[in-house]
Coordinates of N, CA and C in Angstrom, one line a residue:
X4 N -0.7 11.6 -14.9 CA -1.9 11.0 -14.3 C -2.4 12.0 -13.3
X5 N -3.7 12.3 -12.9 CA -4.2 13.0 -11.9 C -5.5 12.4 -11.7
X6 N -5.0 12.3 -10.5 CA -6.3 11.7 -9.4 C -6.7 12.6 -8.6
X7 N -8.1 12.5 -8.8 CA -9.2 13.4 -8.1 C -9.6 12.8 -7.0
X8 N -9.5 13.2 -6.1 CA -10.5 12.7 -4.9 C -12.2 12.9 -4.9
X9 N -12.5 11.4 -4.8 CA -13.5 11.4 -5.1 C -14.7 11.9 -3.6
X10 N -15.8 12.7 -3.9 CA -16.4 13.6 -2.9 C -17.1 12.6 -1.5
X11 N -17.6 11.1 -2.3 CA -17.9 10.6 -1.4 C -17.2 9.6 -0.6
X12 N -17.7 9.4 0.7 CA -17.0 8.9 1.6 C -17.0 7.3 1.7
X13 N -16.0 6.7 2.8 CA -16.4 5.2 2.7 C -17.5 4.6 3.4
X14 N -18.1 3.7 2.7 CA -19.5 3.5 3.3 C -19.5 3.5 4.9
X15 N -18.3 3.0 5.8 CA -18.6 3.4 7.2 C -19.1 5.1 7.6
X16 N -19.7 5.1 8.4 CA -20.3 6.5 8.4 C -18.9 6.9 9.5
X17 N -18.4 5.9 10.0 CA -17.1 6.6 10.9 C -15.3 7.1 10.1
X18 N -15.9 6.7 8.8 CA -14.1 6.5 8.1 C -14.6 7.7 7.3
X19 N -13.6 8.7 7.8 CA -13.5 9.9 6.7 C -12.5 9.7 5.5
X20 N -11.9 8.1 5.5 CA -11.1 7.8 4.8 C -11.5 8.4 3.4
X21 N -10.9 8.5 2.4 CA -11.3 9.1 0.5 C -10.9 8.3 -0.2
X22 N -11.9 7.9 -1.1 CA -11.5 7.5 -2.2 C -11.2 8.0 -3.4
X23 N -10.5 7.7 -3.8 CA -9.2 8.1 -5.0 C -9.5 7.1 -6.2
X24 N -9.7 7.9 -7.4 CA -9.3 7.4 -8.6 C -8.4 7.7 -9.6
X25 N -8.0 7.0 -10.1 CA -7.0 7.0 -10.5 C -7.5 6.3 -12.3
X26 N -6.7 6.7 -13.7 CA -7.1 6.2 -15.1 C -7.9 4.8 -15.1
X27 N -7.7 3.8 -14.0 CA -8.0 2.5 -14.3 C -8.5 2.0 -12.6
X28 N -7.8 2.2 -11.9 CA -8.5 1.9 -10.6 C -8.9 2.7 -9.5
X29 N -9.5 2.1 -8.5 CA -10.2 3.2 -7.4 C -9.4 2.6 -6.1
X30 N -8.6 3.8 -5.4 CA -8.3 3.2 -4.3 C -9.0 3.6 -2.9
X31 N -9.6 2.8 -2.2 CA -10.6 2.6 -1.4 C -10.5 1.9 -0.2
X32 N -11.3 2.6 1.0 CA -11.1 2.4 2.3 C -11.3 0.4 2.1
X33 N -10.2 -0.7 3.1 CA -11.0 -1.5 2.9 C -12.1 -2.3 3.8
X34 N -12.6 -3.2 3.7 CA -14.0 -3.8 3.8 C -13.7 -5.0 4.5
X35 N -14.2 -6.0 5.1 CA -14.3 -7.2 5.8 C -14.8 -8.2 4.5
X36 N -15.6 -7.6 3.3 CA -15.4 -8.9 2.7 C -13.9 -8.5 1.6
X37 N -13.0 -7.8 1.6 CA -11.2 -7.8 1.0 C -10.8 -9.2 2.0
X38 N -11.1 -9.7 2.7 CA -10.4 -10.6 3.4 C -10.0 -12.0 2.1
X39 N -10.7 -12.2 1.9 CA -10.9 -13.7 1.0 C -9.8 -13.5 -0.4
X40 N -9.8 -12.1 -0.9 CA -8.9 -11.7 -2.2 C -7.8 -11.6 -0.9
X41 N -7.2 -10.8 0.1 CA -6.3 -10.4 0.2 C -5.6 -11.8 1.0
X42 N -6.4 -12.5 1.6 CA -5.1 -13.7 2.0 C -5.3 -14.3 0.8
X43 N -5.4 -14.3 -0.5 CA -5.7 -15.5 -1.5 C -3.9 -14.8 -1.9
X44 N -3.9 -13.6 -2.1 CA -2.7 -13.1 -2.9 C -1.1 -12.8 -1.5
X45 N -1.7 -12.7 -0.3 CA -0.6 -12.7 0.8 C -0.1 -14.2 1.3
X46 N -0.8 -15.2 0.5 CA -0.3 -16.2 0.6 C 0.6 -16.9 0.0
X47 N 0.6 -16.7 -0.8 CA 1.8 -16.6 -1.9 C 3.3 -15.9 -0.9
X48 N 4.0 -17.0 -0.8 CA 5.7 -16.7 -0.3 C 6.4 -15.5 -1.0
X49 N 5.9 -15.7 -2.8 CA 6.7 -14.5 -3.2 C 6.5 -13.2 -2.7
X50 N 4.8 -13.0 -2.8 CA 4.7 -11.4 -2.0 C 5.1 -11.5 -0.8
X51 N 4.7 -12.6 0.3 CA 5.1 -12.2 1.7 C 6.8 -11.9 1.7
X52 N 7.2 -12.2 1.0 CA 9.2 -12.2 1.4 C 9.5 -11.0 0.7
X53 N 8.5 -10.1 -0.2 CA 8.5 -8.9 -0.4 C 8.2 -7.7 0.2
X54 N 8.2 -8.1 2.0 CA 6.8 -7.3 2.5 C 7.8 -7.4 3.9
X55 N 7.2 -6.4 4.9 CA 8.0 -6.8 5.9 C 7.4 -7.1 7.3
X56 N 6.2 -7.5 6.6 CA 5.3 -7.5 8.3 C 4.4 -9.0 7.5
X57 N 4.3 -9.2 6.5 CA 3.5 -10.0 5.8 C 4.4 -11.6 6.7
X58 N 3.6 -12.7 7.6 CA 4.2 -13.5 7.5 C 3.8 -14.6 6.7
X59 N 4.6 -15.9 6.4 CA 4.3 -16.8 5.6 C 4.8 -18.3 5.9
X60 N 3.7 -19.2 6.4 CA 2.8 -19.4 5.9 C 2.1 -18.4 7.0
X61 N 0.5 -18.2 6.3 CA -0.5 -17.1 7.1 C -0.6 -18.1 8.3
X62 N -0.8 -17.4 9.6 CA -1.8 -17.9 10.4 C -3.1 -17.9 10.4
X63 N -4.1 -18.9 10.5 CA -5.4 -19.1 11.1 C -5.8 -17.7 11.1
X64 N -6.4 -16.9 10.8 CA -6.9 -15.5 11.3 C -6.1 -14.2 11.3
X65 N -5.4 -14.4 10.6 CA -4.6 -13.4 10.2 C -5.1 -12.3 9.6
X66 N -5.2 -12.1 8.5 CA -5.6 -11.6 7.5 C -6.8 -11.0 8.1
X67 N -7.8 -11.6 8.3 CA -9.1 -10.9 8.9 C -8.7 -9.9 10.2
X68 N -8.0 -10.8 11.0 CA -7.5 -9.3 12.3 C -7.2 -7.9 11.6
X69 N -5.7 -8.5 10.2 CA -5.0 -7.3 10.4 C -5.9 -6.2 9.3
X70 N -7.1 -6.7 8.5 CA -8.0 -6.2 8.0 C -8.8 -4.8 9.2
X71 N -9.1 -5.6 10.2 CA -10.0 -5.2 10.8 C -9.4 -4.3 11.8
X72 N -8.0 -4.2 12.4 CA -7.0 -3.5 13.0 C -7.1 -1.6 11.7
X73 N -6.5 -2.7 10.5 CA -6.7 -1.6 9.4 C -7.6 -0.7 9.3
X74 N -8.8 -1.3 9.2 CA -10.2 -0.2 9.4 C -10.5 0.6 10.6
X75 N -9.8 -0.1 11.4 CA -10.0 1.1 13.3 C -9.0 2.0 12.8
X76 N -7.5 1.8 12.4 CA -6.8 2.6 12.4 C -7.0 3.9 11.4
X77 N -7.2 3.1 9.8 CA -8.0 4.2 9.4 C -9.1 5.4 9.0
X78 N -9.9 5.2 10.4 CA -11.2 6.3 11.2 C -10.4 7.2 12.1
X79 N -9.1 7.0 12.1 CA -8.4 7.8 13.1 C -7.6 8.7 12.4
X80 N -8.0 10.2 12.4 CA -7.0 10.9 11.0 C -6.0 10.9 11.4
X81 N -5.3 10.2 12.7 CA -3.7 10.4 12.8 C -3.4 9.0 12.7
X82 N -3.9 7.7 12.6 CA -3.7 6.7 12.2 C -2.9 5.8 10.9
X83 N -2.6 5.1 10.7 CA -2.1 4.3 9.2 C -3.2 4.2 8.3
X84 N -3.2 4.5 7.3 CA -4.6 4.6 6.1 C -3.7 3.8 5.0
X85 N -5.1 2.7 5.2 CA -4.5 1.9 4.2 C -5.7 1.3 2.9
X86 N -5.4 1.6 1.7 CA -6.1 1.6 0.6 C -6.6 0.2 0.0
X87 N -7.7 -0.4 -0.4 CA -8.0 -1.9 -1.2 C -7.3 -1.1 -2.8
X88 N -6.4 -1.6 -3.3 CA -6.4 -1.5 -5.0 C -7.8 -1.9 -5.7
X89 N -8.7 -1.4 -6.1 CA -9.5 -2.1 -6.4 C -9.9 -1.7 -8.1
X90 N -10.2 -3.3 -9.0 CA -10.3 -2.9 -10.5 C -11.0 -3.1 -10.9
X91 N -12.3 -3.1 -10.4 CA -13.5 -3.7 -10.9 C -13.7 -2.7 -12.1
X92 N -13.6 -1.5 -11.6 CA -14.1 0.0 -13.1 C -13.3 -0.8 -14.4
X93 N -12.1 -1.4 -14.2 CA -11.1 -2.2 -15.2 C -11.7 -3.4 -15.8
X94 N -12.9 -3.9 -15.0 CA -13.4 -5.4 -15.0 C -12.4 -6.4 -14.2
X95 N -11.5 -6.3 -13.3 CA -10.6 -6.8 -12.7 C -11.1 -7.1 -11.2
X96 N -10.6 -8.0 -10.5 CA -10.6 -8.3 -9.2 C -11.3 -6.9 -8.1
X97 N -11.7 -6.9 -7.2 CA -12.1 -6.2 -6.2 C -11.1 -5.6 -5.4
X98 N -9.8 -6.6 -5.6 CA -8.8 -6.2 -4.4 C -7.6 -6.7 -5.4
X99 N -6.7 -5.6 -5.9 CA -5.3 -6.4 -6.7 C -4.4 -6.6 -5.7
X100 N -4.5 -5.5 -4.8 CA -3.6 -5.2 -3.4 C -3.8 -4.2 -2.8
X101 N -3.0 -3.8 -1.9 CA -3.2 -2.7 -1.0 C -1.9 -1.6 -1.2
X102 N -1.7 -0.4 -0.7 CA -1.1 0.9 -0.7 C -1.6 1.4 0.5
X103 N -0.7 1.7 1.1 CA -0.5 2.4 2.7 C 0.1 3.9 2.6
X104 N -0.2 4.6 3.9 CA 0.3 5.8 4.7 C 0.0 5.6 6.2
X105 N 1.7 5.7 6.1 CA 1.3 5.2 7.8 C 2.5 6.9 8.3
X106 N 2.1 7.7 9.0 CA 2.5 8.9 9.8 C 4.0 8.4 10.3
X107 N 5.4 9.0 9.8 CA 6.2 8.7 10.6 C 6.5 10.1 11.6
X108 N 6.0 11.1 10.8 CA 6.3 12.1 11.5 C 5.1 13.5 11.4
X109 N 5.2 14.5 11.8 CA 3.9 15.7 11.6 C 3.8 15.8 10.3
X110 N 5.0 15.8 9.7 CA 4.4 16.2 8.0 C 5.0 15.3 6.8
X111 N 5.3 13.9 7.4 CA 5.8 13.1 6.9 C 5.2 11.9 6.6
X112 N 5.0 11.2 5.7 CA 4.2 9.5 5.5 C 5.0 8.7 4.9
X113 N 5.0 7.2 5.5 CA 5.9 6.1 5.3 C 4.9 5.7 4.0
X114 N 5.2 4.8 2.6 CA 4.1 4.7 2.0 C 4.6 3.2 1.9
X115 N 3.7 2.2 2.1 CA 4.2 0.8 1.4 C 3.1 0.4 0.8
X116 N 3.2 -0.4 0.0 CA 1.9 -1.4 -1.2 C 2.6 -2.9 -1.5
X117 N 1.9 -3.3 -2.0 CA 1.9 -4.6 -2.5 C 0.5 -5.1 -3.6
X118 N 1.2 -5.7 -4.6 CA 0.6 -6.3 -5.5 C 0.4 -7.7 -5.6
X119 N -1.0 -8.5 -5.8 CA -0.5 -9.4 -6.2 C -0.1 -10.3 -7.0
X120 N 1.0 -11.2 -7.0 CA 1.5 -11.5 -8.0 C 1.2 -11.7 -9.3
X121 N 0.0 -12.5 -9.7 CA -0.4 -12.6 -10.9 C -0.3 -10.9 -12.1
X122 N -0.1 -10.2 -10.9 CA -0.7 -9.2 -11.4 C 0.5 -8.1 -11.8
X123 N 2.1 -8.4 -11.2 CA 2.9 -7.6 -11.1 C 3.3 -7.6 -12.6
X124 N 4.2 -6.4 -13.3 CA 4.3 -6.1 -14.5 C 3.2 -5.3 -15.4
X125 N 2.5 -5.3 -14.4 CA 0.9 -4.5 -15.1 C 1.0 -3.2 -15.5
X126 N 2.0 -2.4 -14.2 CA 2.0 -1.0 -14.1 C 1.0 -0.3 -13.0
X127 N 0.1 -1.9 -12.7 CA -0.9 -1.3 -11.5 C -0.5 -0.8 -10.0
X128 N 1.0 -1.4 -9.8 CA 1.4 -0.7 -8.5 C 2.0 1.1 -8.6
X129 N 2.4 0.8 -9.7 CA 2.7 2.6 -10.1 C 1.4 3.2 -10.1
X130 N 0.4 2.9 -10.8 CA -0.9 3.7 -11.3 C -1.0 3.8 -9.6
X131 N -1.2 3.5 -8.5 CA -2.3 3.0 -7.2 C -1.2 4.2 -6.4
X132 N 0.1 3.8 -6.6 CA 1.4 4.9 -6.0 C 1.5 6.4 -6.6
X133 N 1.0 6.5 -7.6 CA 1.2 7.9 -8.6 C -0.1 8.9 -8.2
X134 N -1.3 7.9 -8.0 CA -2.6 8.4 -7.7 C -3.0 8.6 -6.1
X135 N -2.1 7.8 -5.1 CA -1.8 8.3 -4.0 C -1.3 9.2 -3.7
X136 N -0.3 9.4 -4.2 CA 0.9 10.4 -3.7 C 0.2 12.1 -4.2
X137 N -0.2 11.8 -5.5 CA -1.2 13.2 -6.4 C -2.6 13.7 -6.0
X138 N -3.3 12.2 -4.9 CA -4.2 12.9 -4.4 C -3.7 14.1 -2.6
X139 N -2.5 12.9 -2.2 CA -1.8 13.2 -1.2 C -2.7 13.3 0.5
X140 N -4.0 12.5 0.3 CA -4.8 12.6 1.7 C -4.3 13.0 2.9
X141 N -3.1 12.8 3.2 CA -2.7 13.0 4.7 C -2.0 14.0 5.0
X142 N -2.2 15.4 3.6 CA -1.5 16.1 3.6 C -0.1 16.4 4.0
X143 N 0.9 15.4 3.4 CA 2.1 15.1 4.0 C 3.2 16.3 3.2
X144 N 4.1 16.7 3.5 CA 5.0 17.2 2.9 C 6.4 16.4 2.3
X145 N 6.3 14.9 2.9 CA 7.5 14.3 2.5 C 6.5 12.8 2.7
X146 N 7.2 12.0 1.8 CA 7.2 10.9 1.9 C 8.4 10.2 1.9
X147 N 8.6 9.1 2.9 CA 9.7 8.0 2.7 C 9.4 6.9 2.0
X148 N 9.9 5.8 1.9 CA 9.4 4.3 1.3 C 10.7 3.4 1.6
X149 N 10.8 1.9 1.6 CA 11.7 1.1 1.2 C 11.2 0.0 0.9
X150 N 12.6 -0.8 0.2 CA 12.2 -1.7 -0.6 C 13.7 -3.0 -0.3
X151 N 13.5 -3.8 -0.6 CA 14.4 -5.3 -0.3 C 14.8 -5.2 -1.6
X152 N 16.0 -5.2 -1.3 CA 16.9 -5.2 -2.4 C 17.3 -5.9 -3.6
X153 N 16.4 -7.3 -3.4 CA 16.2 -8.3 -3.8 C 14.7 -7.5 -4.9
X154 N 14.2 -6.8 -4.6 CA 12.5 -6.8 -5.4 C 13.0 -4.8 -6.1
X155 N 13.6 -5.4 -7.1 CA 13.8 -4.3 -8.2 C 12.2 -3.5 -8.4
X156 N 11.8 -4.9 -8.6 CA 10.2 -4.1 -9.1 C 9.9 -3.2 -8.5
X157 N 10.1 -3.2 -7.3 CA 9.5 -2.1 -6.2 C 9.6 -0.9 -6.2
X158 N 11.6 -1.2 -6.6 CA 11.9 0.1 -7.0 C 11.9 0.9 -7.5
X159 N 11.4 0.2 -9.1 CA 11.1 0.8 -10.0 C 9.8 1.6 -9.7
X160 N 8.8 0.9 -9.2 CA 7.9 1.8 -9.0 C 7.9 3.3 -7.5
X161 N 8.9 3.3 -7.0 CA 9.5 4.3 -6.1 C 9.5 5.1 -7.3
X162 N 10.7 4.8 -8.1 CA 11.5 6.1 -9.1 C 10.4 6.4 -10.1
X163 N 9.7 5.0 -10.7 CA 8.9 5.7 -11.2 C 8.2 7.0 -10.8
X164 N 7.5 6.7 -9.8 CA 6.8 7.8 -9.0 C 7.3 9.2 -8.4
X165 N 8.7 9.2 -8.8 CA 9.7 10.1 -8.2 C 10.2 10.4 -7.2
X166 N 10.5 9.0 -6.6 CA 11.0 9.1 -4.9 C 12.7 8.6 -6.1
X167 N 13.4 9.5 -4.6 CA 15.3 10.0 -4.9 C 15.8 8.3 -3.8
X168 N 16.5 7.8 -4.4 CA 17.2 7.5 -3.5 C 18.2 7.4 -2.6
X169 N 18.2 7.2 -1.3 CA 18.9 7.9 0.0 C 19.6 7.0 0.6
X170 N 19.8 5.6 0.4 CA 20.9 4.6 0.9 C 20.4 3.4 1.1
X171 N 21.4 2.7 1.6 CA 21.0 1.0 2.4 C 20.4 1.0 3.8
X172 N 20.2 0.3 4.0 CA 19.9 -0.3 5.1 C 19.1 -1.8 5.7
X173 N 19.0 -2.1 6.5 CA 18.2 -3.1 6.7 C 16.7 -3.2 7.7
X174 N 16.2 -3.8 7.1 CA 15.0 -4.2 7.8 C 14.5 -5.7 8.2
X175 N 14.4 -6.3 9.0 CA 13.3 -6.9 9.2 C 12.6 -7.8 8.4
X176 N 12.5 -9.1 7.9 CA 11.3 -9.6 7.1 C 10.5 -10.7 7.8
X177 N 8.9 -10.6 8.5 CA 8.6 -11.9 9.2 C 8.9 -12.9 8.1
X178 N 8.3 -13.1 7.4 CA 8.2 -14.3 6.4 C 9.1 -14.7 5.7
X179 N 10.7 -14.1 6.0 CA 11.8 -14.7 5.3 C 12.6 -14.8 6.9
X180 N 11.9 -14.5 8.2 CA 12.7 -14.5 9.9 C 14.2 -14.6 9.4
X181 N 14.4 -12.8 9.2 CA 15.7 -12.5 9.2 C 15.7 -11.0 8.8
X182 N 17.0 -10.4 8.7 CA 17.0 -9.2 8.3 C 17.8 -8.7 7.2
X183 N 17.3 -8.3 6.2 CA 17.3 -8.0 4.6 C 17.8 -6.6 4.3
X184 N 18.9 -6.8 3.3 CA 19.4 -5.3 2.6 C 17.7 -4.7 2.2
X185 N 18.2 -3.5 2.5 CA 16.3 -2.3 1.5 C 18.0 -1.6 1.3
X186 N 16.9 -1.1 0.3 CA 17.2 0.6 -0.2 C 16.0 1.6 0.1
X187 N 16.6 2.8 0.9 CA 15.2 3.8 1.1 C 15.3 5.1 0.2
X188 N 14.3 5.6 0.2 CA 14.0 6.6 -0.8 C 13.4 7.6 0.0
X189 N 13.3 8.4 -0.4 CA 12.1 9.9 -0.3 C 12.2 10.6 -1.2
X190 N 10.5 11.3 -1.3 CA 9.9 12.4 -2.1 C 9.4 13.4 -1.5
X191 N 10.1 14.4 -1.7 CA 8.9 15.5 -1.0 C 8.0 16.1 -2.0
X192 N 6.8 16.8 -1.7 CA 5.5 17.1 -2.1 C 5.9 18.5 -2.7
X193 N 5.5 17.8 -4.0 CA 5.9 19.6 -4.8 C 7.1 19.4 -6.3

């Protein structure tokens, strides 16, 4: 698969953010109307307890903050850049899920995504992770990731993509208020 960055920018005149395409979908700065698809699919207990910041049930306003938090942080080239999955070129939804890069270090990027459920088994979180990592926006030299040890799926889409795995550990889950075996991974660029 190879994803080309596409030349134009996101319609904010302040987000140098890029969009990325990818065989079947475009991944793209997101927008204040993603809100309505993205709490319809973060509401759902299964993805939030696959997620480690997702809580569940949503609060009141949630979703729209952490939307809107997202778009300041992504106008900032040292900020978390975080992607809408989007499938309309597919005929599909506007928003499947999201794929992140958040800076853990100068030449390093944490990557996390999520799908939503109806949609998992598709291949669409690999295509969104394969086409990230191949466009590589944040010009990173390494990527890390992890995943709850419980959500194979996840993993599979790591190895798919060709992240090694590097051990256990634990993290954190709001929406399951407790702390969960991961497994982490890294890939470096190249």
């Amino acid at each position: 698969m190879n994803a080309a960055l596409d030349l134009a920018l996101a319609t904010d005149p302040g987000n140098e953010q890029p969009i990325i395409r990818t065989e079947r979908l475009v991944l793209r700065p997101l927008r204040r109307s993603d809100v309505g698809l993205i709490e319809h699919y973060t509401a759902d207990r299964r993805l939030a307890e696959g997620t480690r910041t997702i809580p569940n049930p949503l609060p009141p306003g949630a979703t729209e903050a952490w939307v809107i938090r997202a778009m300041a942080a992504s106008a900032d080239p040292d900020g978390a850049h975080v992607w809408a999955i989007d499938g309309t070129d597919a005929g599909l939804a506007e928003v499947l899920g999201t794929v992140s890069l958040h800076r853990v270090a100068p030449e390093q990027c944490e990557l996390e995504f999520w799908i939503g459920h109806g949609l998992w088994n598709t291949g669409f979180a690999t295509e969104a992770v394969a086409g990230l990592l191949a466009a590589n926006p944040c010009k990173c030299r390494s990527f890390v990731a992890e995943t709850f040890q419980d959500n194979p799926g996840s993993a599979r889409v790591l190895t798919n993509c060709g992240f090694d795995y590097l051990g256990d550990a634990e993290s954190w889950s709001v929406a399951r208020n407790m702390r969960v075996p991961t497994w982490t991974y890294a890939r470096p660029v190249g």
